[in-house]
Amino acid sequence: MADTRTIERAKEHFGKILEQQLQRVERLKINVPWTDYQKVKPITIGVLGGDGIGPFITNEAQRILQHLLKKEVDTGKVVFRAIEGLTIENRAAKLKAIPDDVLAEIKKCHVTLKGPTHTPEKGDGWPNIESANVAMRKELDLFANVRPVRIPKQGIDWTFYRENTEDIYAVGSQGIDVTEDLAIDFKVITTQGSERIIEAAFDHAKRTGKNYVAIITKANIVKTTDGKFLDVAKKVGERYPGIRWEGWYIDIMTAMLVNEARRKDFQVFALPNLYGDILTDEAAQIQGGVGTAGSANIGKQYAMFEAIHGSAPRMVKEGRAQYADPSSVVRAGAMMLQHIGYTQLGKRLEMALDVCGQYEKKLVMTGRSTGVTGKEFGEYLMATVADSRLEARWEQYVKA
Ligand code: IPM
Ligand code: MG
């Protein structure tokens, strides 16, 4: 049996978490306006290389974006800003998920494009610092992780609205070993946090002419927190009369995504953080692998766009980093273009990624010298975006 001191210590720890989270709820109640990119001048785009192959692929993505936004850069409407120091070495030296000076630089930018960053895991030699992704999402309050997955040929057009700041991630590095045998983590769901992500999903559906939103939980088992998420969905759903919604449990939804007869019916998903983490990897794999998907982390004030694969340190060690495929971070860049108001340009870049990477494949990347380099693939993408027949080329493949 644990003595009362052990229990008191755990209660005190829990008490601190409650205090933090209640303060957070108060902050969430403050109404922050959305950044209006029509009015911002210049729009500052920060570029964070990250670890491993990150600097190679983000450099390529930046080169492509600078090329596509040449006029805007020349007229001072858009500014690119390289931000150094979001590397595992620097983060470990400062013992910080994001070193203070790096965070200050990030906050000078409206949006950032980020390469993969190494996340330390128990026993891998690096100090146990929090994931840079998770820290950035929390620091900049990037509450919506938007992950589209499209396979036009199969009629699949999914957009996931993954809550990005709460759930098991909110205090993921503050769980407690109560005794040697008892470990407890905490799952945090708030009314405000649920409302804003569910609303974002319904707004997206409305904006893009979709009429169905799936709300994913495990509310039959995780009754209190997932129950709240579902309750909030009921209230939000009432405000969107033209849009149908249904609650689905995460387990059956993972099965539905591989059910070829049913999966086309799903359009927009809203889900708590961890279920979203898992389901979006599954969905990306169905599209062709996690390297083919882009990911947007959207908040009202800031937004960050990232590759969703890892940093592949082995490619760098073996001297193959120039062969790393920049597609995922370029796709994130295409989402960024749309987010800051260059909608058509962003869509063209997405089409070029589909044509070059999935259909036409005139140049193929293999991750080694048997294929082309990231830079050569980047040239192929830029030439494809510039082609006046791009749309027809894309449709020809999709409808084939
Ligand atoms: C993702 C990743 C991150 C997450 C990791 C790297 C912390 O898996 O963006 O989905 O768990 O959110
Ligand atoms: Mg993930």
mmCIF file of C-alpha atoms and ligand atoms in Angstrom:
data_model
loop_
_atom_site.group_PDB
_atom_site.id
_atom_site.type_symbol
_atom_site.label_atom_id
_atom_site.label_comp_id
_atom_site.label_asym_id
_atom_site.label_seq_id
_atom_site.Cartn_x
_atom_site.Cartn_y
_atom_site.Cartn_z
ATOM 1 C CA MET A 1 0.000 0.000 0.000
ATOM 2 C CA ALA A 2 1.171 3.505 -0.737
ATOM 3 C CA ASP A 3 1.611 5.704 2.280
ATOM 4 C CA THR A 4 -0.360 8.917 2.547
ATOM 5 C CA ARG A 5 2.733 10.952 1.571
ATOM 6 C CA THR A 6 2.822 9.229 -1.803
ATOM 7 C CA ILE A 7 -0.814 10.029 -2.388
ATOM 8 C CA GLU A 8 -0.410 13.614 -1.188
ATOM 9 C CA ARG A 9 2.512 14.102 -3.574
ATOM 10 C CA ALA A 10 0.405 12.850 -6.488
ATOM 11 C CA LYS A 11 -2.524 15.045 -5.456
ATOM 12 C CA GLU A 12 -0.259 18.070 -5.322
ATOM 13 C CA HIS A 13 1.034 17.296 -8.818
ATOM 14 C CA PHE A 14 -2.528 16.879 -10.084
ATOM 15 C CA GLY A 15 -3.502 20.130 -8.349
ATOM 16 C CA LYS A 16 -0.815 22.035 -10.265
ATOM 17 C CA ILE A 17 -2.024 20.621 -13.558
ATOM 18 C CA LEU A 18 -5.572 21.671 -12.708
ATOM 19 C CA GLU A 19 -4.408 25.211 -11.923
ATOM 20 C CA GLN A 20 -2.508 25.456 -15.224
ATOM 21 C CA GLN A 21 -5.400 24.117 -17.229
ATOM 22 C CA LEU A 22 -7.999 26.332 -15.571
ATOM 23 C CA GLN A 23 -5.813 29.337 -16.401
ATOM 24 C CA ARG A 24 -5.606 28.069 -19.941
ATOM 25 C CA VAL A 25 -9.395 27.882 -20.166
ATOM 26 C CA GLU A 26 -9.564 31.541 -19.113
ATOM 27 C CA ARG A 27 -7.138 32.427 -21.923
ATOM 28 C CA LEU A 28 -9.235 30.445 -24.386
ATOM 29 C CA LYS A 29 -12.256 32.577 -23.502
ATOM 30 C CA ILE A 30 -10.521 35.704 -24.821
ATOM 31 C CA ASN A 31 -11.664 36.332 -28.357
ATOM 32 C CA VAL A 32 -8.621 36.647 -30.646
ATOM 33 C CA PRO A 33 -9.433 37.883 -34.190
ATOM 34 C CA TRP A 34 -8.219 35.899 -37.214
ATOM 35 C CA THR A 35 -5.250 37.467 -39.028
ATOM 36 C CA ASP A 36 -6.523 39.106 -42.207
ATOM 37 C CA TYR A 37 -3.828 38.477 -44.827
ATOM 38 C CA GLN A 38 -5.431 40.926 -47.241
ATOM 39 C CA LYS A 39 -4.415 43.663 -44.839
ATOM 40 C CA VAL A 40 -1.004 42.423 -43.718
ATOM 41 C CA LYS A 41 2.034 43.933 -45.457
ATOM 42 C CA PRO A 42 4.516 42.425 -45.753
ATOM 43 C CA ILE A 43 3.434 38.867 -45.057
ATOM 44 C CA THR A 44 6.481 37.324 -43.380
ATOM 45 C CA ILE A 45 7.182 33.657 -44.097
ATOM 46 C CA GLY A 46 9.657 32.036 -41.718
ATOM 47 C CA VAL A 47 11.553 28.943 -42.832
ATOM 48 C CA LEU A 48 12.745 26.427 -40.225
ATOM 49 C CA GLY A 49 15.002 23.683 -41.582
ATOM 50 C CA GLY A 50 14.797 21.307 -38.627
ATOM 51 C CA ASP A 51 16.923 18.149 -38.391
ATOM 52 C CA GLY A 52 18.380 15.557 -40.737
ATOM 53 C CA ILE A 53 17.088 15.977 -44.292
ATOM 54 C CA GLY A 54 14.944 18.917 -43.103
ATOM 55 C CA PRO A 55 17.251 21.737 -44.258
ATOM 56 C CA PHE A 56 17.619 20.100 -47.704
ATOM 57 C CA ILE A 57 13.925 19.685 -48.412
ATOM 58 C CA THR A 58 12.842 23.002 -46.871
ATOM 59 C CA ASN A 59 15.490 24.825 -48.933
ATOM 60 C CA GLU A 60 13.983 23.298 -52.026
ATOM 61 C CA ALA A 61 10.451 24.214 -50.917
ATOM 62 C CA GLN A 62 11.566 27.785 -50.224
ATOM 63 C CA ARG A 63 13.201 28.016 -53.646
ATOM 64 C CA ILE A 64 9.949 26.904 -55.306
ATOM 65 C CA LEU A 65 7.783 29.269 -53.256
ATOM 66 C CA GLN A 66 10.114 32.203 -53.875
ATOM 67 C CA HIS A 67 9.958 31.475 -57.558
ATOM 68 C CA LEU A 68 6.147 31.290 -57.564
ATOM 69 C CA LEU A 69 5.869 34.454 -55.454
ATOM 70 C CA LYS A 70 8.570 36.332 -57.330
ATOM 71 C CA LYS A 71 6.384 39.331 -58.068
ATOM 72 C CA GLU A 72 5.190 39.554 -54.466
ATOM 73 C CA VAL A 73 8.746 39.275 -53.134
ATOM 74 C CA ASP A 74 10.008 41.907 -55.591
ATOM 75 C CA THR A 75 7.263 44.348 -54.623
ATOM 76 C CA GLY A 76 7.755 43.745 -50.895
ATOM 77 C CA LYS A 77 4.360 42.120 -50.333
ATOM 78 C CA VAL A 78 5.955 38.912 -49.122
ATOM 79 C CA VAL A 79 9.208 38.460 -47.205
ATOM 80 C CA PHE A 80 11.037 35.181 -46.556
ATOM 81 C CA ARG A 81 13.032 34.863 -43.364
ATOM 82 C CA ALA A 82 15.377 31.962 -42.548
ATOM 83 C CA ILE A 83 15.275 30.985 -38.880
ATOM 84 C CA GLU A 84 18.254 29.051 -37.506
ATOM 85 C CA GLY A 85 18.476 26.982 -34.363
ATOM 86 C CA LEU A 86 15.487 24.643 -34.303
ATOM 87 C CA THR A 87 17.865 21.682 -34.311
ATOM 88 C CA ILE A 88 18.073 18.822 -31.851
ATOM 89 C CA GLU A 89 21.662 19.825 -30.948
ATOM 90 C CA ASN A 90 20.675 23.389 -30.052
ATOM 91 C CA ARG A 91 17.470 22.312 -28.331
ATOM 92 C CA ALA A 92 19.364 19.728 -26.255
ATOM 93 C CA ALA A 93 22.076 22.271 -25.355
ATOM 94 C CA LYS A 94 19.444 24.755 -24.152
ATOM 95 C CA LEU A 95 17.239 21.999 -22.694
ATOM 96 C CA LYS A 96 14.251 23.584 -24.363
ATOM 97 C CA ALA A 97 11.714 22.281 -26.860
ATOM 98 C CA ILE A 98 12.080 25.635 -28.626
ATOM 99 C CA PRO A 99 14.985 27.865 -27.475
ATOM 100 C CA ASP A 100 13.769 31.357 -26.451
ATOM 101 C CA ASP A 101 15.591 33.250 -29.205
ATOM 102 C CA VAL A 102 14.211 30.855 -31.847
ATOM 103 C CA LEU A 103 10.687 31.290 -30.503
ATOM 104 C CA ALA A 104 11.082 35.074 -30.592
ATOM 105 C CA GLU A 105 12.116 34.833 -34.272
ATOM 106 C CA ILE A 106 9.178 32.561 -35.056
ATOM 107 C CA LYS A 107 6.795 35.074 -33.506
ATOM 108 C CA LYS A 108 8.069 37.757 -35.872
ATOM 109 C CA CYS A 109 6.651 35.738 -38.773
ATOM 110 C CA HIS A 110 2.986 35.373 -39.716
ATOM 111 C CA VAL A 111 3.431 31.888 -41.047
ATOM 112 C CA THR A 112 6.256 29.362 -40.981
ATOM 113 C CA LEU A 113 7.318 26.446 -43.130
ATOM 114 C CA LYS A 114 8.955 23.770 -41.044
ATOM 115 C CA GLY A 115 11.063 20.716 -41.827
ATOM 116 C CA PRO A 116 10.940 17.608 -39.629
ATOM 117 C CA THR A 117 12.436 17.899 -36.146
ATOM 118 C CA HIS A 118 13.750 15.004 -34.098
ATOM 119 C CA THR A 119 11.518 14.083 -31.145
ATOM 120 C CA PRO A 120 13.513 12.547 -28.287
ATOM 121 C CA GLU A 121 12.126 9.348 -26.878
ATOM 122 C CA LYS A 122 13.029 7.629 -23.605
ATOM 123 C CA GLY A 123 16.484 6.055 -23.945
ATOM 124 C CA ASP A 124 17.632 7.472 -27.318
ATOM 125 C CA GLY A 125 20.510 9.468 -25.823
ATOM 126 C CA TRP A 126 18.945 12.920 -26.122
ATOM 127 C CA PRO A 127 17.540 14.687 -23.052
ATOM 128 C CA ASN A 128 13.819 14.188 -22.543
ATOM 129 C CA ILE A 129 12.703 17.515 -24.027
ATOM 130 C CA GLU A 130 9.219 17.992 -25.387
ATOM 131 C CA SER A 131 8.610 17.562 -29.113
ATOM 132 C CA ALA A 132 9.270 20.815 -31.018
ATOM 133 C CA ASN A 133 6.052 20.264 -32.986
ATOM 134 C CA VAL A 134 3.949 19.909 -29.892
ATOM 135 C CA ALA A 135 5.636 22.909 -28.240
ATOM 136 C CA MET A 136 5.095 25.083 -31.298
ATOM 137 C CA ARG A 137 1.448 24.127 -31.533
ATOM 138 C CA LYS A 138 0.972 25.092 -27.891
ATOM 139 C CA GLU A 139 3.125 28.244 -27.886
ATOM 140 C CA LEU A 140 1.440 29.706 -30.973
ATOM 141 C CA ASP A 141 -1.967 28.206 -30.130
ATOM 142 C CA LEU A 142 -2.148 26.406 -33.478
ATOM 143 C CA PHE A 143 -5.311 24.577 -32.553
ATOM 144 C CA ALA A 144 -6.322 23.141 -35.914
ATOM 145 C CA ASN A 145 -4.207 20.497 -37.576
ATOM 146 C CA VAL A 146 -5.664 20.351 -41.065
ATOM 147 C CA ARG A 147 -4.672 17.333 -43.122
ATOM 148 C CA PRO A 148 -6.235 16.765 -46.527
ATOM 149 C CA VAL A 149 -6.059 13.371 -48.218
ATOM 150 C CA ARG A 150 -7.202 13.088 -51.821
ATOM 151 C CA ILE A 151 -7.282 10.245 -54.295
ATOM 152 C CA PRO A 152 -9.334 11.771 -57.108
ATOM 153 C CA LYS A 153 -9.352 8.566 -59.128
ATOM 154 C CA GLN A 154 -11.107 6.743 -56.295
ATOM 155 C CA GLY A 155 -13.387 9.637 -55.435
ATOM 156 C CA ILE A 156 -11.641 10.164 -52.098
ATOM 157 C CA ASP A 157 -11.581 13.748 -50.846
ATOM 158 C CA TRP A 158 -11.092 13.848 -47.082
ATOM 159 C CA THR A 159 -10.133 16.738 -44.831
ATOM 160 C CA PHE A 160 -9.196 16.002 -41.240
ATOM 161 C CA TYR A 161 -9.578 18.670 -38.576
ATOM 162 C CA ARG A 162 -7.452 17.285 -35.796
ATOM 163 C CA GLU A 163 -7.523 19.219 -32.512
ATOM 164 C CA ASN A 164 -3.917 20.137 -31.940
ATOM 165 C CA THR A 165 -3.430 21.493 -28.417
ATOM 166 C CA GLU A 166 -5.436 19.328 -26.011
ATOM 167 C CA ASP A 167 -6.205 15.699 -25.220
ATOM 168 C CA ILE A 168 -3.372 13.465 -24.072
ATOM 169 C CA TYR A 169 -0.885 15.896 -25.692
ATOM 170 C CA ALA A 170 -1.784 18.880 -23.483
ATOM 171 C CA VAL A 171 0.227 17.637 -20.500
ATOM 172 C CA GLY A 172 1.888 14.704 -22.228
ATOM 173 C CA SER A 173 5.228 15.305 -20.541
ATOM 174 C CA GLN A 174 3.646 15.852 -17.112
ATOM 175 C CA GLY A 175 2.252 12.440 -16.337
ATOM 176 C CA ILE A 176 3.134 10.966 -12.969
ATOM 177 C CA ASP A 177 4.695 7.767 -11.696
ATOM 178 C CA VAL A 178 2.625 7.617 -8.528
ATOM 179 C CA THR A 179 4.540 4.574 -7.281
ATOM 180 C CA GLU A 180 6.941 2.227 -8.978
ATOM 181 C CA ASP A 181 3.960 0.317 -10.302
ATOM 182 C CA LEU A 182 1.384 2.980 -11.031
ATOM 183 C CA ALA A 183 1.760 5.480 -13.877
ATOM 184 C CA ILE A 184 -0.929 8.032 -14.736
ATOM 185 C CA ASP A 185 -1.205 10.390 -17.699
ATOM 186 C CA PHE A 186 -3.843 13.060 -18.107
ATOM 187 C CA LYS A 187 -6.303 13.659 -20.912
ATOM 188 C CA VAL A 188 -7.553 17.251 -21.150
ATOM 189 C CA ILE A 189 -10.613 18.306 -23.176
ATOM 190 C CA THR A 190 -12.233 21.737 -22.823
ATOM 191 C CA THR A 191 -15.483 23.181 -24.096
ATOM 192 C CA GLN A 192 -13.679 26.077 -25.788
ATOM 193 C CA GLY A 193 -11.005 23.863 -27.327
ATOM 194 C CA SER A 194 -13.583 21.445 -28.712
ATOM 195 C CA GLU A 195 -15.860 24.172 -29.983
ATOM 196 C CA ARG A 196 -13.221 25.953 -32.048
ATOM 197 C CA ILE A 197 -11.988 22.820 -33.826
ATOM 198 C CA ILE A 198 -15.474 21.466 -34.512
ATOM 199 C CA GLU A 199 -16.545 24.876 -35.770
ATOM 200 C CA ALA A 200 -13.485 25.019 -38.047
ATOM 201 C CA ALA A 201 -14.495 21.652 -39.515
ATOM 202 C CA PHE A 202 -18.089 22.750 -40.139
ATOM 203 C CA ASP A 203 -16.904 26.072 -41.594
ATOM 204 C CA HIS A 204 -14.624 24.198 -43.973
ATOM 205 C CA ALA A 205 -17.521 21.963 -45.020
ATOM 206 C CA LYS A 206 -19.703 24.995 -45.627
ATOM 207 C CA ARG A 207 -17.007 26.868 -47.556
ATOM 208 C CA THR A 208 -16.176 23.948 -49.819
ATOM 209 C CA GLY A 209 -19.724 22.784 -50.491
ATOM 210 C CA LYS A 210 -19.509 19.591 -48.445
ATOM 211 C CA ASN A 211 -22.541 18.421 -46.498
ATOM 212 C CA TYR A 212 -21.299 15.805 -44.057
ATOM 213 C CA VAL A 213 -19.002 15.972 -41.015
ATOM 214 C CA ALA A 214 -17.898 12.889 -39.059
ATOM 215 C CA ILE A 215 -17.091 13.457 -35.378
ATOM 216 C CA ILE A 216 -14.673 10.823 -34.123
ATOM 217 C CA THR A 217 -14.412 9.821 -30.449
ATOM 218 C CA LYS A 218 -14.464 6.803 -28.172
ATOM 219 C CA ALA A 219 -17.182 8.367 -26.047
ATOM 220 C CA ASN A 220 -18.655 4.997 -25.100
ATOM 221 C CA ILE A 221 -15.525 4.281 -23.051
ATOM 222 C CA VAL A 222 -13.787 7.624 -22.484
ATOM 223 C CA LYS A 223 -17.040 9.022 -21.225
ATOM 224 C CA THR A 224 -16.108 12.330 -19.652
ATOM 225 C CA THR A 225 -13.620 13.918 -22.045
ATOM 226 C CA ASP A 226 -14.720 12.349 -25.337
ATOM 227 C CA GLY A 227 -18.269 12.735 -24.043
ATOM 228 C CA LYS A 228 -17.679 16.483 -23.836
ATOM 229 C CA PHE A 229 -16.278 16.601 -27.377
ATOM 230 C CA LEU A 230 -19.413 14.875 -28.636
ATOM 231 C CA ASP A 231 -21.730 17.128 -26.594
ATOM 232 C CA VAL A 232 -20.053 20.201 -28.058
ATOM 233 C CA ALA A 233 -20.484 18.723 -31.552
ATOM 234 C CA LYS A 234 -24.241 18.473 -30.940
ATOM 235 C CA LYS A 235 -24.416 22.179 -30.113
ATOM 236 C CA VAL A 236 -22.184 23.302 -32.972
ATOM 237 C CA GLY A 237 -23.984 21.051 -35.461
ATOM 238 C CA GLU A 238 -27.267 22.851 -34.750
ATOM 239 C CA ARG A 239 -25.746 26.056 -36.078
ATOM 240 C CA TYR A 240 -25.107 24.484 -39.520
ATOM 241 C CA PRO A 241 -28.516 23.356 -40.716
ATOM 242 C CA GLY A 242 -27.341 22.398 -44.233
ATOM 243 C CA ILE A 243 -24.676 20.044 -42.939
ATOM 244 C CA ARG A 244 -25.347 16.564 -41.660
ATOM 245 C CA TRP A 245 -23.096 15.154 -38.962
ATOM 246 C CA GLU A 246 -22.649 11.820 -37.249
ATOM 247 C CA GLY A 247 -20.595 10.532 -34.343
ATOM 248 C CA TRP A 248 -18.297 7.601 -35.102
ATOM 249 C CA TYR A 249 -16.027 5.637 -32.790
ATOM 250 C CA ILE A 250 -12.337 5.713 -33.655
ATOM 251 C CA ASP A 251 -11.972 1.946 -33.902
ATOM 252 C CA ILE A 252 -14.691 1.451 -36.493
ATOM 253 C CA MET A 253 -13.523 4.558 -38.367
ATOM 254 C CA THR A 254 -10.033 3.051 -38.797
ATOM 255 C CA ALA A 255 -11.818 0.090 -40.383
ATOM 256 C CA MET A 256 -14.057 2.322 -42.531
ATOM 257 C CA LEU A 257 -11.061 4.028 -44.125
ATOM 258 C CA VAL A 258 -9.971 0.715 -45.616
ATOM 259 C CA ASN A 259 -13.512 -0.233 -46.584
ATOM 260 C CA GLU A 260 -13.492 0.587 -50.291
ATOM 261 C CA ALA A 261 -17.263 0.460 -50.582
ATOM 262 C CA ARG A 262 -17.850 3.016 -47.817
ATOM 263 C CA ARG A 263 -14.872 5.330 -47.527
ATOM 264 C CA LYS A 264 -15.812 7.664 -50.393
ATOM 265 C CA ASP A 265 -18.830 8.790 -48.364
ATOM 266 C CA PHE A 266 -16.697 10.572 -45.776
ATOM 267 C CA GLN A 267 -15.765 14.187 -46.379
ATOM 268 C CA VAL A 268 -14.769 16.188 -43.313
ATOM 269 C CA PHE A 269 -13.651 14.796 -39.972
ATOM 270 C CA ALA A 270 -13.262 16.514 -36.591
ATOM 271 C CA LEU A 271 -11.442 14.649 -33.884
ATOM 272 C CA PRO A 272 -9.419 14.967 -30.675
ATOM 273 C CA ASN A 273 -5.642 15.101 -30.907
ATOM 274 C CA LEU A 274 -4.481 11.496 -30.463
ATOM 275 C CA TYR A 275 -7.182 9.891 -32.613
ATOM 276 C CA GLY A 276 -6.342 12.504 -35.230
ATOM 277 C CA ASP A 277 -2.654 11.685 -35.041
ATOM 278 C CA ILE A 278 -3.327 8.023 -35.731
ATOM 279 C CA LEU A 279 -6.163 8.300 -38.249
ATOM 280 C CA THR A 280 -4.315 10.855 -40.405
ATOM 281 C CA ASP A 281 -1.292 8.559 -40.742
ATOM 282 C CA GLU A 282 -3.615 5.777 -41.874
ATOM 283 C CA ALA A 283 -5.313 8.105 -44.341
ATOM 284 C CA ALA A 284 -1.993 9.390 -45.690
ATOM 285 C CA GLN A 285 -0.826 5.813 -46.184
ATOM 286 C CA ILE A 286 -3.938 5.098 -48.255
ATOM 287 C CA GLN A 287 -3.007 8.096 -50.412
ATOM 288 C CA GLY A 288 0.471 6.730 -51.025
ATOM 289 C CA GLY A 289 2.456 7.129 -47.811
ATOM 290 C CA VAL A 290 2.974 9.706 -45.073
ATOM 291 C CA GLY A 291 5.571 11.416 -47.272
ATOM 292 C CA THR A 292 2.856 12.379 -49.758
ATOM 293 C CA ALA A 293 0.760 14.396 -47.304
ATOM 294 C CA GLY A 294 1.112 17.952 -46.115
ATOM 295 C CA SER A 295 0.011 19.299 -42.791
ATOM 296 C CA ALA A 296 -1.218 22.732 -41.747
ATOM 297 C CA ASN A 297 -1.203 23.874 -38.139
ATOM 298 C CA ILE A 298 -3.581 26.790 -37.997
ATOM 299 C CA GLY A 299 -4.233 29.282 -35.227
ATOM 300 C CA LYS A 300 -6.043 32.601 -35.328
ATOM 301 C CA GLN A 301 -2.845 34.640 -35.188
ATOM 302 C CA TYR A 302 -0.141 32.327 -36.567
ATOM 303 C CA ALA A 303 0.086 29.262 -38.761
ATOM 304 C CA MET A 304 2.785 26.657 -39.357
ATOM 305 C CA PHE A 305 3.035 24.284 -42.309
ATOM 306 C CA GLU A 306 5.114 21.145 -42.127
ATOM 307 C CA ALA A 307 6.196 17.878 -43.653
ATOM 308 C CA ILE A 308 4.636 14.994 -41.770
ATOM 309 C CA HIS A 309 7.439 12.485 -42.157
ATOM 310 C CA GLY A 310 10.545 12.159 -39.980
ATOM 311 C CA SER A 311 14.024 13.662 -40.356
ATOM 312 C CA ALA A 312 15.680 10.542 -41.860
ATOM 313 C CA PRO A 313 19.105 11.064 -40.198
ATOM 314 C CA ARG A 314 20.417 7.961 -41.965
ATOM 315 C CA MET A 315 20.079 9.592 -45.376
ATOM 316 C CA VAL A 316 22.306 12.417 -44.172
ATOM 317 C CA LYS A 317 24.835 10.025 -42.625
ATOM 318 C CA GLU A 318 25.047 8.058 -45.848
ATOM 319 C CA GLY A 319 25.506 11.238 -47.883
ATOM 320 C CA ARG A 320 22.160 10.941 -49.704
ATOM 321 C CA ALA A 321 20.360 14.012 -48.326
ATOM 322 C CA GLN A 322 20.270 15.682 -51.760
ATOM 323 C CA TYR A 323 18.065 12.776 -52.921
ATOM 324 C CA ALA A 324 15.466 13.348 -50.189
ATOM 325 C CA ASP A 325 11.966 13.894 -51.598
ATOM 326 C CA PRO A 326 10.734 17.431 -50.865
ATOM 327 C CA SER A 327 7.114 16.648 -51.873
ATOM 328 C CA SER A 328 5.614 16.628 -48.388
ATOM 329 C CA VAL A 329 7.045 19.999 -47.369
ATOM 330 C CA VAL A 330 6.242 21.451 -50.816
ATOM 331 C CA ARG A 331 2.663 20.262 -50.341
ATOM 332 C CA ALA A 332 2.683 22.018 -46.975
ATOM 333 C CA GLY A 333 3.896 25.099 -48.882
ATOM 334 C CA ALA A 334 0.933 24.786 -51.252
ATOM 335 C CA MET A 335 -1.399 24.800 -48.251
ATOM 336 C CA MET A 336 0.425 27.870 -46.978
ATOM 337 C CA LEU A 337 -0.108 29.721 -50.263
ATOM 338 C CA GLN A 338 -3.840 29.055 -49.985
ATOM 339 C CA HIS A 339 -3.910 30.095 -46.346
ATOM 340 C CA ILE A 340 -2.304 33.487 -47.002
ATOM 341 C CA GLY A 341 -4.601 34.241 -49.915
ATOM 342 C CA TYR A 342 -2.826 32.867 -53.015
ATOM 343 C CA THR A 343 -5.514 30.253 -53.497
ATOM 344 C CA GLN A 344 -5.149 29.598 -57.229
ATOM 345 C CA LEU A 345 -1.369 29.410 -57.068
ATOM 346 C CA GLY A 346 -1.565 26.979 -54.151
ATOM 347 C CA LYS A 347 -4.022 24.790 -56.060
ATOM 348 C CA ARG A 348 -1.770 24.767 -59.128
ATOM 349 C CA LEU A 349 1.166 23.675 -57.006
ATOM 350 C CA GLU A 350 -0.962 20.843 -55.582
ATOM 351 C CA MET A 351 -1.941 19.780 -59.090
ATOM 352 C CA ALA A 352 1.701 19.835 -60.158
ATOM 353 C CA LEU A 353 2.590 17.635 -57.178
ATOM 354 C CA ASP A 354 -0.099 15.142 -58.225
ATOM 355 C CA VAL A 355 0.968 15.166 -61.881
ATOM 356 C CA CYS A 356 4.719 14.910 -61.234
ATOM 357 C CA GLY A 357 4.656 12.625 -58.204
ATOM 358 C CA GLN A 358 1.665 10.350 -58.779
ATOM 359 C CA TYR A 359 0.723 10.223 -62.454
ATOM 360 C CA GLU A 360 3.179 11.388 -65.070
ATOM 361 C CA LYS A 361 6.374 10.576 -63.149
ATOM 362 C CA LYS A 362 8.779 11.813 -65.827
ATOM 363 C CA LEU A 363 11.367 12.156 -63.097
ATOM 364 C CA VAL A 364 11.339 9.732 -60.201
ATOM 365 C CA MET A 365 12.904 10.049 -56.780
ATOM 366 C CA THR A 366 14.247 6.911 -55.118
ATOM 367 C CA GLY A 367 16.084 8.465 -52.194
ATOM 368 C CA ARG A 368 19.447 7.600 -53.778
ATOM 369 C CA SER A 369 21.511 8.164 -56.915
ATOM 370 C CA THR A 370 19.310 5.763 -58.894
ATOM 371 C CA GLY A 371 16.745 8.581 -58.991
ATOM 372 C CA VAL A 372 16.786 12.359 -59.391
ATOM 373 C CA THR A 373 17.765 14.868 -56.714
ATOM 374 C CA GLY A 374 15.307 16.996 -54.792
ATOM 375 C CA LYS A 375 16.509 19.987 -56.768
ATOM 376 C CA GLU A 376 15.851 18.302 -60.126
ATOM 377 C CA PHE A 377 12.413 17.283 -58.949
ATOM 378 C CA GLY A 378 11.844 20.881 -57.836
ATOM 379 C CA GLU A 379 12.672 22.105 -61.363
ATOM 380 C CA TYR A 380 10.170 19.600 -62.764
ATOM 381 C CA LEU A 381 7.508 20.924 -60.378
ATOM 382 C CA MET A 382 8.177 24.563 -61.275
ATOM 383 C CA ALA A 383 8.016 23.850 -64.995
ATOM 384 C CA THR A 384 4.743 21.981 -64.459
ATOM 385 C CA VAL A 385 3.153 24.832 -62.473
ATOM 386 C CA ALA A 386 4.112 27.190 -65.308
ATOM 387 C CA ASP A 387 2.508 24.988 -67.995
ATOM 388 C CA SER A 388 -0.706 26.575 -69.316
ATOM 389 C CA ARG A 389 -2.043 23.068 -69.945
ATOM 390 C CA LEU A 390 -1.563 21.981 -66.331
ATOM 391 C CA GLU A 391 -5.257 21.672 -65.515
ATOM 392 C CA ALA A 392 -5.959 19.599 -68.616
ATOM 393 C CA ARG A 393 -2.934 17.421 -67.889
ATOM 394 C CA TRP A 394 -4.159 16.844 -64.333
ATOM 395 C CA GLU A 395 -7.706 16.008 -65.440
ATOM 396 C CA GLN A 396 -6.507 13.643 -68.115
ATOM 397 C CA TYR A 397 -4.793 11.538 -65.438
ATOM 398 C CA VAL A 398 -7.492 11.797 -62.802
ATOM 399 C CA LYS A 399 -10.278 10.800 -65.184
ATOM 400 C CA ALA A 400 -8.289 8.066 -66.921
HETATM 401 C C1 IPM B 1 2.414 14.429 -36.222
HETATM 402 C C2 IPM B 1 3.548 13.753 -35.508
HETATM 403 C C3 IPM B 1 3.766 14.451 -34.171
HETATM 404 C C4 IPM B 1 2.525 14.233 -33.358
HETATM 405 C C5 IPM B 1 5.011 13.999 -33.408
HETATM 406 C C6 IPM B 1 6.259 14.173 -34.237
HETATM 407 C C7 IPM B 1 5.148 14.719 -32.102
HETATM 408 O O1 IPM B 1 3.319 12.405 -35.363
HETATM 409 O O2 IPM B 1 2.525 15.628 -36.530
HETATM 410 O O3 IPM B 1 1.415 13.772 -36.481
HETATM 411 O O4 IPM B 1 2.400 13.231 -32.631
HETATM 412 O O5 IPM B 1 1.646 15.072 -33.414
HETATM 413 MG MG MG B 2 1.566 11.727 -36.326
#
